[in-house]
Amino acid sequence: MQVTDVQQSAFSRTNPFPAKVLKNVNLNGAGSNKETRHLELSLAGSNLTYLPGYALGIVPQNDPELVAALLEAAQLDGTASVSINKEGDTLSLQDALTNYFEITLLSKKILQQAASFTENEALKSLLSAENANQLKEYTNGRDLLDMVQDFGPWKLSAQDLVSLLRKMTPRLYSIASSIAAHPDEVHLTIGAVRYNAHGRERKGVCSVQVAERVQEGDTLPVFVQLNKHFHLPEAMEKDIIMVGPGTGIAPFRSFIEERAVTKATGKAWLFFGDQHSATDFLYQEELEKYQQDGVLSRIDAAFSRDSEQKVYVQHKMLEHSQELFAWLDKGAYFYVCGDKTNMAKDVHEALLQVIEKEGGLSREAAEAYLSEMQEQGRYQRDVY
């Protein structure tokens, strides 16, 4: 399949396809601290196709409860008509806040523009030059409802409110299936984001929509997003090493399915990690079956909460450093998917330590070795 094939569908980011939900299940066991949804969507009739490593965009909806709370706090009528763009298209305020605008992020710009609709001294003070740090702190983890509740009373019309907002951005998720294994389907692995901050429960816009409000038979507006920098080796005899803790497993499920269908001869090694083996080993049965069938050569799993000392994927890499380096030295491709802030950095550091130790190299030489792997396309990261 050529990459250009993906361009031939009439559906795109600006014209998403209404994909029917075929399956929506929680992958975590009872008692888990997490909720990870496995979502299967139909692409039948869309002419959309994808390669392993690509992402799927979903255009989400805001939580109706959050929209209702916002309308109440701003004392605005949800049936009021508002213009939503330069073209002059109109929606009801409720529809605009649910489907069109971003309401869970707060920025300096929104607060600056909102200041003209209130006499509130606290907001004026927060926006003064000397309070730049407090302003940054305030916007972190707060949303439009916080602003409306904290800095009233407001002289704000329905149109004034939407004039502050930017258009909803689609959420991108690594595709967790191979189209060769599931024709006309696309699968996703989505972790529901829920946390408490500033006295309120916060919810991920798209992840909690999928977890709480999307039923089988519903449709979601979707499009395929190319990812040219994260893909399987063209030569099927190449070995691959995949590091994907938590929902980072998603693209590797797609890689493994693709290699099963194409009967790739290269070996495949998966490092997976999560909290508890009993409740959080995502796709465990599938993966173990692939191992029995020889599609996966080995699986090393790290469960951080199952032992006194927290064990993560990078610890497993260091534990098997000799074999890991032997694979790399024979030309294996190394992939990482998941959290950019901590995990990807820790995995990068562990990889350098493995190359340094087993290759008998200085830190500088190990970094050069890794840079060369990157240039050859043998070290690829899909981090977010």
XYZ file of N, CA and C in Angstrom, residues 9 63 93 117 161 172 193 240 249:
27
model
N -9.529 9.507 -0.119
C -10.875 9.588 0.454
C -11.353 11.037 0.435
N -18.519 18.047 27.497
C -19.421 17.409 28.457
C -20.678 18.269 28.632
N -26.270 28.864 21.265
C -25.123 28.968 22.177
C -24.782 27.600 22.766
N -15.283 42.747 30.034
C -16.700 42.458 30.309
C -17.001 42.375 31.807
N -19.334 35.899 24.753
C -18.704 34.704 25.321
C -17.997 33.896 24.232
N -5.949 13.463 18.701
C -5.295 12.426 17.889
C -4.903 11.233 18.747
N -9.129 10.201 31.083
C -8.400 11.158 31.931
C -9.373 11.801 32.907
N 12.412 -6.017 15.390
C 11.886 -4.794 15.998
C 11.773 -4.938 17.515
N 0.861 1.065 24.133
C 0.804 -0.234 23.444
C 0.106 -0.108 22.083
